[in-house]
Coordinates of C-alpha atoms in Angstrom, one line a residue:
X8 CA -20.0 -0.5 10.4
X9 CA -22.3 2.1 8.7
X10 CA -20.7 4.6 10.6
X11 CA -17.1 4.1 9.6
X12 CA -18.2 5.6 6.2
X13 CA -20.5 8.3 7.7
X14 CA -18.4 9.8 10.0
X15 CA -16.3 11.1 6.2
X16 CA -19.7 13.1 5.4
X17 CA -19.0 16.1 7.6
X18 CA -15.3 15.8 7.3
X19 CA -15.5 16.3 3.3
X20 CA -18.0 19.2 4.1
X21 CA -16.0 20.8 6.3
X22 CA -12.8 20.2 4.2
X23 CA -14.8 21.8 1.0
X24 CA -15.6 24.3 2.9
X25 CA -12.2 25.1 3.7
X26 CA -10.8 24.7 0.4
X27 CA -13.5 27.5 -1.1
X28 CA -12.9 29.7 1.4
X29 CA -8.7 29.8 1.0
X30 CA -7.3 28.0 -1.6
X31 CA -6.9 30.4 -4.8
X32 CA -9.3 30.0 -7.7
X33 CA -7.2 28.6 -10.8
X34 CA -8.5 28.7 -14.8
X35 CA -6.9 27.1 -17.2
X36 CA -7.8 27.8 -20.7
X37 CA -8.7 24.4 -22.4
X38 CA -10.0 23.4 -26.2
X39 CA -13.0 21.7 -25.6
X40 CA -12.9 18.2 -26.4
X41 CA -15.3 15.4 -27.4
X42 CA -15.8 13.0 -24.3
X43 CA -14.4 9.5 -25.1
X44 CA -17.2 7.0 -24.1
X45 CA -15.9 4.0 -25.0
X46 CA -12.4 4.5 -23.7
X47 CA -14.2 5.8 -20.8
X48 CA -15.9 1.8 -20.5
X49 CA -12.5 0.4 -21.2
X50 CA -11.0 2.0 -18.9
X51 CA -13.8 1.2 -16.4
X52 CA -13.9 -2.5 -17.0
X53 CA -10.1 -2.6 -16.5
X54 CA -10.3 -1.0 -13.2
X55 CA -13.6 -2.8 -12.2
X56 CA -12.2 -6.4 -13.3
X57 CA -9.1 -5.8 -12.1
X58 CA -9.8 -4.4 -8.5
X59 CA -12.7 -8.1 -8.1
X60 CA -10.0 -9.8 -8.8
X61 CA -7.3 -9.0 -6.6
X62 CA -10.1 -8.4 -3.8
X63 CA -11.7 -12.1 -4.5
X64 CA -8.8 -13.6 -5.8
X65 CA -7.6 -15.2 -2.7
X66 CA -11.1 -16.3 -1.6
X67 CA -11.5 -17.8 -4.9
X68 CA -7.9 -19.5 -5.1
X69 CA -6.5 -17.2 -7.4
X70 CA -6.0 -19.4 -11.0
X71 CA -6.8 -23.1 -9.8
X72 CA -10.5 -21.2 -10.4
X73 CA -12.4 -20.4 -13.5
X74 CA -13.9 -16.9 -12.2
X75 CA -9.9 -15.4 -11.2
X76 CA -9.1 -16.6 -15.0
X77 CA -12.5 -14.8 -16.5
X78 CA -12.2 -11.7 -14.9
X79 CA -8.8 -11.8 -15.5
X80 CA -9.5 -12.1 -19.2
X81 CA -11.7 -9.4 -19.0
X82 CA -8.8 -7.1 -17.4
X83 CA -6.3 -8.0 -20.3
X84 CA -8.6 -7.5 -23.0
X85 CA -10.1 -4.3 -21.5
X86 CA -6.6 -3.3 -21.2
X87 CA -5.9 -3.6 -24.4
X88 CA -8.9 -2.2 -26.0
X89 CA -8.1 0.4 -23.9
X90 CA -4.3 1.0 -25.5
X91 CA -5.6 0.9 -28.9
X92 CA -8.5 3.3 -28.5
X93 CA -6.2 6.1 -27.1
X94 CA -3.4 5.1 -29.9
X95 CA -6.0 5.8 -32.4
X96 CA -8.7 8.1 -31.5
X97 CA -8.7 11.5 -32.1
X98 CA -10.1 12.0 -28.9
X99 CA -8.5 10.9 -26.1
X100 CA -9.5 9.9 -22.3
X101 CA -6.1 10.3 -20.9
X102 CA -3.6 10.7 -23.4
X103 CA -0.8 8.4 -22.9
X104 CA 1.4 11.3 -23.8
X105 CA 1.4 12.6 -20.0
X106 CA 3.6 9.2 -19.5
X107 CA 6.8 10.9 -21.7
X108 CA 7.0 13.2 -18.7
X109 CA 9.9 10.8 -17.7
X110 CA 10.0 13.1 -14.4
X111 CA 6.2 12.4 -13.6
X112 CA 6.2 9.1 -14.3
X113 CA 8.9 8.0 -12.7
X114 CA 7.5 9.8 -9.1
X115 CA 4.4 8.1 -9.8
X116 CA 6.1 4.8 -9.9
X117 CA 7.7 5.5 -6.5
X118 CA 4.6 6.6 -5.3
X119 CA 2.9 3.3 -5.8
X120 CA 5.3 1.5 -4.7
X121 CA 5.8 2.8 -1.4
X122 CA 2.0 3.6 -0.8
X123 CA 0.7 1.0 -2.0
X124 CA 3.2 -1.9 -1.2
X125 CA 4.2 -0.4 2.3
X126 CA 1.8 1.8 3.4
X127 CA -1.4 0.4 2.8
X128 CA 0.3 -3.0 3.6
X129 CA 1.1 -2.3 6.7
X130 CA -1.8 -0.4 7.5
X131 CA -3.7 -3.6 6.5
X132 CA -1.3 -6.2 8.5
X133 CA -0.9 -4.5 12.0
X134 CA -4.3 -4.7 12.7
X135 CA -4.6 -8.8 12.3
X136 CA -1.1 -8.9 14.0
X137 CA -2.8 -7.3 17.0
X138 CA -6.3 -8.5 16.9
X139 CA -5.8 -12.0 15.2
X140 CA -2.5 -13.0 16.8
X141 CA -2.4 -11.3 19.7
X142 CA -6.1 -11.1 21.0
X143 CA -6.4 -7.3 21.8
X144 CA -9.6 -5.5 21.4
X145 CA -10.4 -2.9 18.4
X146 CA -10.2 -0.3 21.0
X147 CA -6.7 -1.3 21.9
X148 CA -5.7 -2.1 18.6
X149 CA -6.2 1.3 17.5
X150 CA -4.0 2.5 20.6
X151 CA -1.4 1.1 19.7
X152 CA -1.3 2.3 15.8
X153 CA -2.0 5.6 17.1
X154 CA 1.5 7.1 17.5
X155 CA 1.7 5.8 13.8
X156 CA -0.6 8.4 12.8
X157 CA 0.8 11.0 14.6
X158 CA 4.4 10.0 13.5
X159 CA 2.5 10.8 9.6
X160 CA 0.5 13.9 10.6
X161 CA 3.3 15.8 12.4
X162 CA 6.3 14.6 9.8
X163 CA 4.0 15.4 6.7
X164 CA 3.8 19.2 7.9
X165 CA 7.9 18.7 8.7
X166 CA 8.1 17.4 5.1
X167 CA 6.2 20.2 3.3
X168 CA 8.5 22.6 5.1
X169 CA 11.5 21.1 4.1
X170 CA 10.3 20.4 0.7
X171 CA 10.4 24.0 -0.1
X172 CA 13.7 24.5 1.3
X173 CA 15.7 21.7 -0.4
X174 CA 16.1 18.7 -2.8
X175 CA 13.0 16.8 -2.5
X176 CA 14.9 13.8 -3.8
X177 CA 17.0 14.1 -0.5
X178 CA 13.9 14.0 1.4
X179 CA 12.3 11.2 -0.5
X180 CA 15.9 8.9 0.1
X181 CA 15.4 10.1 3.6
X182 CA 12.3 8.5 4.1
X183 CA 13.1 5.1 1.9
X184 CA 15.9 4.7 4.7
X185 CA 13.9 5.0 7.4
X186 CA 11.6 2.6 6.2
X187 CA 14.1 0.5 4.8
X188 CA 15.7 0.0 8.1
X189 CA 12.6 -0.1 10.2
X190 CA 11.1 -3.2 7.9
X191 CA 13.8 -5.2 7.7
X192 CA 15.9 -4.8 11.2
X193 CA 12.6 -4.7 13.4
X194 CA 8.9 -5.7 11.4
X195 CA 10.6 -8.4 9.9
X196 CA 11.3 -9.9 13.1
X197 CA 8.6 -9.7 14.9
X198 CA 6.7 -12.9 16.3
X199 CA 3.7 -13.7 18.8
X200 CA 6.5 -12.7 21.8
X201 CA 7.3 -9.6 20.5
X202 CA 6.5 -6.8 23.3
X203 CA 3.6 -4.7 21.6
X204 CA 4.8 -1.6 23.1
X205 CA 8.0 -2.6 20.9
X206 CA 5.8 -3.0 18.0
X207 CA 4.4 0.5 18.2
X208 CA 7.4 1.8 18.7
X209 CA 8.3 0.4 15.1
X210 CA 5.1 1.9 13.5
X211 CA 5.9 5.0 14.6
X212 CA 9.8 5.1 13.0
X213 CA 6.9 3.8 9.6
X214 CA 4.7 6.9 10.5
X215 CA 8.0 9.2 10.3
X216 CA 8.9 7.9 7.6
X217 CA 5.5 7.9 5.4
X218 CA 5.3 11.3 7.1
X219 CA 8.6 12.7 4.8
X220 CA 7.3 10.9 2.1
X221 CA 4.3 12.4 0.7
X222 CA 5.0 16.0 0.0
X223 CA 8.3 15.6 -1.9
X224 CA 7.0 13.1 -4.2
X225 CA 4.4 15.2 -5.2
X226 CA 5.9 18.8 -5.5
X227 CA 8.3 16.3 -8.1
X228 CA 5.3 14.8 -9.6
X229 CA 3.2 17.8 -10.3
X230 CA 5.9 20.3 -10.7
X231 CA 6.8 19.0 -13.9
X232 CA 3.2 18.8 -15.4
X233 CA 2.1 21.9 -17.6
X234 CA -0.9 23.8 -15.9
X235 CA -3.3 23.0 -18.4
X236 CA -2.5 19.1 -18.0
X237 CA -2.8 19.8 -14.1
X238 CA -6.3 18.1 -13.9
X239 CA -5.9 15.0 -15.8
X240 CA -2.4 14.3 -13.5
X241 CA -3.9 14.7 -10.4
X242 CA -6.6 12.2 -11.8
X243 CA -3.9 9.6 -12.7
X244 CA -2.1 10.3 -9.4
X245 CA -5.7 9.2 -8.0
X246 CA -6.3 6.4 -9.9
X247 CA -2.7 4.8 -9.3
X248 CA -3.2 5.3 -5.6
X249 CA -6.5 3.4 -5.6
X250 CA -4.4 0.6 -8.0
X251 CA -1.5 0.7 -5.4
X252 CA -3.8 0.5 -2.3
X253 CA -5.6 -2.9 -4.0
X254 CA -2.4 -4.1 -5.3
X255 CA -0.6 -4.1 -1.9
X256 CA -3.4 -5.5 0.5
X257 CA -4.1 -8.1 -2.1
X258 CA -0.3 -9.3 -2.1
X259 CA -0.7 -9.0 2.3
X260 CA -3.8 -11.3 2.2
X261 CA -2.0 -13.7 0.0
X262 CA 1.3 -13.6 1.8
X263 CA 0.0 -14.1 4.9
X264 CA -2.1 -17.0 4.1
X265 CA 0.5 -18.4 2.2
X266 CA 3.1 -18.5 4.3
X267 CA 1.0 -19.4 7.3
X268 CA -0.2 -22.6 5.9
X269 CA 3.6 -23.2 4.6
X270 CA 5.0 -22.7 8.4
X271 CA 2.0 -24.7 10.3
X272 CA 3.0 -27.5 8.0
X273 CA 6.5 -27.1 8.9
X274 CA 5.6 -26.6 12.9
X275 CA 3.4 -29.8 12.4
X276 CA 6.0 -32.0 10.8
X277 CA 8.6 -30.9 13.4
X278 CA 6.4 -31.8 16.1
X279 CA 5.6 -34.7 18.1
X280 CA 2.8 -35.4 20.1
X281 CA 4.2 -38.4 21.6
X282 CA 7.1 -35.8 23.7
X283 CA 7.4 -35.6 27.2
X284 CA 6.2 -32.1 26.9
X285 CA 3.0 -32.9 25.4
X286 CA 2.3 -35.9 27.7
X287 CA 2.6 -33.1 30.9
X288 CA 0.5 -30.8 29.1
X289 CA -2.2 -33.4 28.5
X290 CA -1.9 -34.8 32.5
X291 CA -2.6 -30.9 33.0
X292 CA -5.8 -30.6 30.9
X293 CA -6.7 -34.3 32.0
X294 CA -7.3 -34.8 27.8
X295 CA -5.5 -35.8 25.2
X296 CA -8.0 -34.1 22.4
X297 CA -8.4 -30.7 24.5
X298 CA -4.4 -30.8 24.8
X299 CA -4.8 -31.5 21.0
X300 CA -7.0 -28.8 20.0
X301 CA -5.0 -25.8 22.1
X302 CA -1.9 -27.1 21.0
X303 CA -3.2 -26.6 17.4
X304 CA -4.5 -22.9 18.2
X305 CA -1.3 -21.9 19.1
X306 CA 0.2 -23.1 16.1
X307 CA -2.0 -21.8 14.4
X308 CA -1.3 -17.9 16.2
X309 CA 2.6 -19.0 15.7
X310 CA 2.1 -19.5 11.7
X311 CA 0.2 -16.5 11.3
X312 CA 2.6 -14.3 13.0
X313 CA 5.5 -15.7 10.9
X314 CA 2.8 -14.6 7.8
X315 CA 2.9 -11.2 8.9
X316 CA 6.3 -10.9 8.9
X317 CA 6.8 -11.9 5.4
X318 CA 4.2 -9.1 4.6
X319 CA 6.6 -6.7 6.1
X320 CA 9.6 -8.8 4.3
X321 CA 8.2 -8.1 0.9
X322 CA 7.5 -4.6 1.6
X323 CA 11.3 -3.8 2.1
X324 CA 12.0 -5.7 -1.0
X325 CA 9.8 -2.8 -2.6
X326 CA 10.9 -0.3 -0.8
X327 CA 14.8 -0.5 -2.5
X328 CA 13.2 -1.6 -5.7
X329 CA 11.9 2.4 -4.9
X330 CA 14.9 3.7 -4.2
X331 CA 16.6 2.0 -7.7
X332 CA 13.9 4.5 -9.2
X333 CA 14.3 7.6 -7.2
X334 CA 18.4 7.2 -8.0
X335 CA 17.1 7.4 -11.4
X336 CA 14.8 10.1 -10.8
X337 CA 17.5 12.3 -9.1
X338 CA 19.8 11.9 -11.9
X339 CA 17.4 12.5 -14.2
X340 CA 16.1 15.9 -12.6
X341 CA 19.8 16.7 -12.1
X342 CA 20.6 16.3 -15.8
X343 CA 17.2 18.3 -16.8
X344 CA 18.8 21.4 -14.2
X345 CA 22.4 21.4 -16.1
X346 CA 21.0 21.8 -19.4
X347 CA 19.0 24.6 -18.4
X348 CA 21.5 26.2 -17.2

């Protein structure tokens, strides 16, 4: 398990390596400004309370329990203390003057919505679809999620390119179709008979998709940001990603456990064990409580999978709640051109 984080070491080394060696050394000149500790700890109890709770949230039953509520609590009021501080300080952590940028804020908005609520969803959700649901091994799992990779590494070089050439709006609408359509004509529909060759298939059109995604959204988002608030943007950008990423696989975990105790209930009330079928499948196994018990695996396997594809429901849902935005953002960007003309 160790490993998984290790393996990054000499990846980061060799990518700093990289990035002294070619990338262009850029100065900005800056006032020097006080640091602002205690919007600093605001800031940091917002993001540490926040991330607990939607990582523990489930495990704890979300508000039925007293530590979901506290640390909720402390994520308002941190929140909050936070607001006021930068409202009022003469020296600010962020400066929520970056957020008037209508242009940046509005392709950081996109971004987190189809990063965190698609991507990182479904890169959470495949794997228990596979290993969970449908038995396969790590090795195998990762196999079949493979192409989605290369559908992202391939298409995000495409999308760069193209990014220069044209509209990066186009691109970005280009993409929320192709997820749009892959989520809800083929994820969404998916069960425990679905062929998994099918499956990969889908997560590949994702990959694409994800692929044309990233560069246009940020040539928008940092294109409209003055070079000497360059640094504290591409922190935002961070942060946001790191809020979308637990945002999204906290609403999978609790969509999938939702809706797979809702659909075993509604499996187990439509079901009989008094049926001809059962009574044939318990001559087979020669016993009523082993016929029983792998009777009530497979609903189980059957619930989950119909959990997974409300996961993939929800993130179509967010996906044209995206696009309503990046309308918005083209007309916006399109109205900013005119008047400089």
């Amino acid at each position: 398990w160790c490993a998984i984080f290790y393996i990054n070491v000499p990846i980061s080394i060799l990518l700093l390596a990289l990035g002294v060696s070619f990338l262009p050394s850029y100065h900005v000149k800056s006032l020097k400004t006080m640091f602002n500790i205690w919007s600093f700890l605001a800031l940091s109890c917002f993001s540490v309370s926040s991330i607990v709770l939607l990582s523990k949230g489930e495990k704890w039953g979300w508000f039925s329990n007293t530590k979901s509520i506290y640390f909720l609590s402390i994520s308002v009021l941190s929140f909050l203390i936070f607001l006021l501080l930068e409202t009022t300080s003469d020296h600010k952590l962020v400066g929520i003057e970056i957020f008037k940028n209508l242009e940046f804020t509005l392709a950081v908005s996109v971004f987190v919505l189809v990063q965190g609520l698609t991507f990182f969803q479904t890169v959470y959700t495949i794997p228990i679809y596979f290993e969970r649901i449908r038995d396969l091994s790590t090795f195998q799992t990762g196999l079949h999620i493979f192409p989605y990779a290369i559908g992202i590494g391939i298409f995000s070089l495409i999308g760069g390119k193209l990014a220069d050439k044209m509209n990066p709006t186009i691109l970005i609408f280009s993409s929320e179709a192709i997820l749009m359509i892959t989520l809800f004509f083929f994820l969404s529909n998916i069960d425990y008979y679905t062929p998994k060759h099918d499956i990969t298939l889908y997560m590949l059109l994702v990959g694409i998709g994800m692929g044309l995604f990233f560069a246009p959204i940020l040539k928008i988002a940092f294109n409209s940001v003055k070079p000497e608030l360059m640094g504290l943007s591409t922190a935002i950008y961070g942060y946001m990603r790191l809020i979308g990423a637990s945002l999204g696989t906290s609403i999978a975990t609790n969509i999938i456990t939702s809706y797979s105790a809702k659909n075993f209930d509604y499996i187990n009330d439509s079901r009989t064990f008094n049926n001809v079928g059962f009574r044939l499948f318990e001559e087979k196994f020669d016993s009523k409580i082993l016929a029983k018990a792998i009777l009530y695996k497979f609903q189980m396997l059957i619930s989950e999978a119909y959990g997974v594809t409300e996961v993939f429901r929800f993130s179509f849902y967010a996906v044209s709640f995206s696009v309503i935005i990046t309308i918005i953002l083209f007309f916006y960007i399109e109205s900013r051109k005119s008047k400089n003309i």
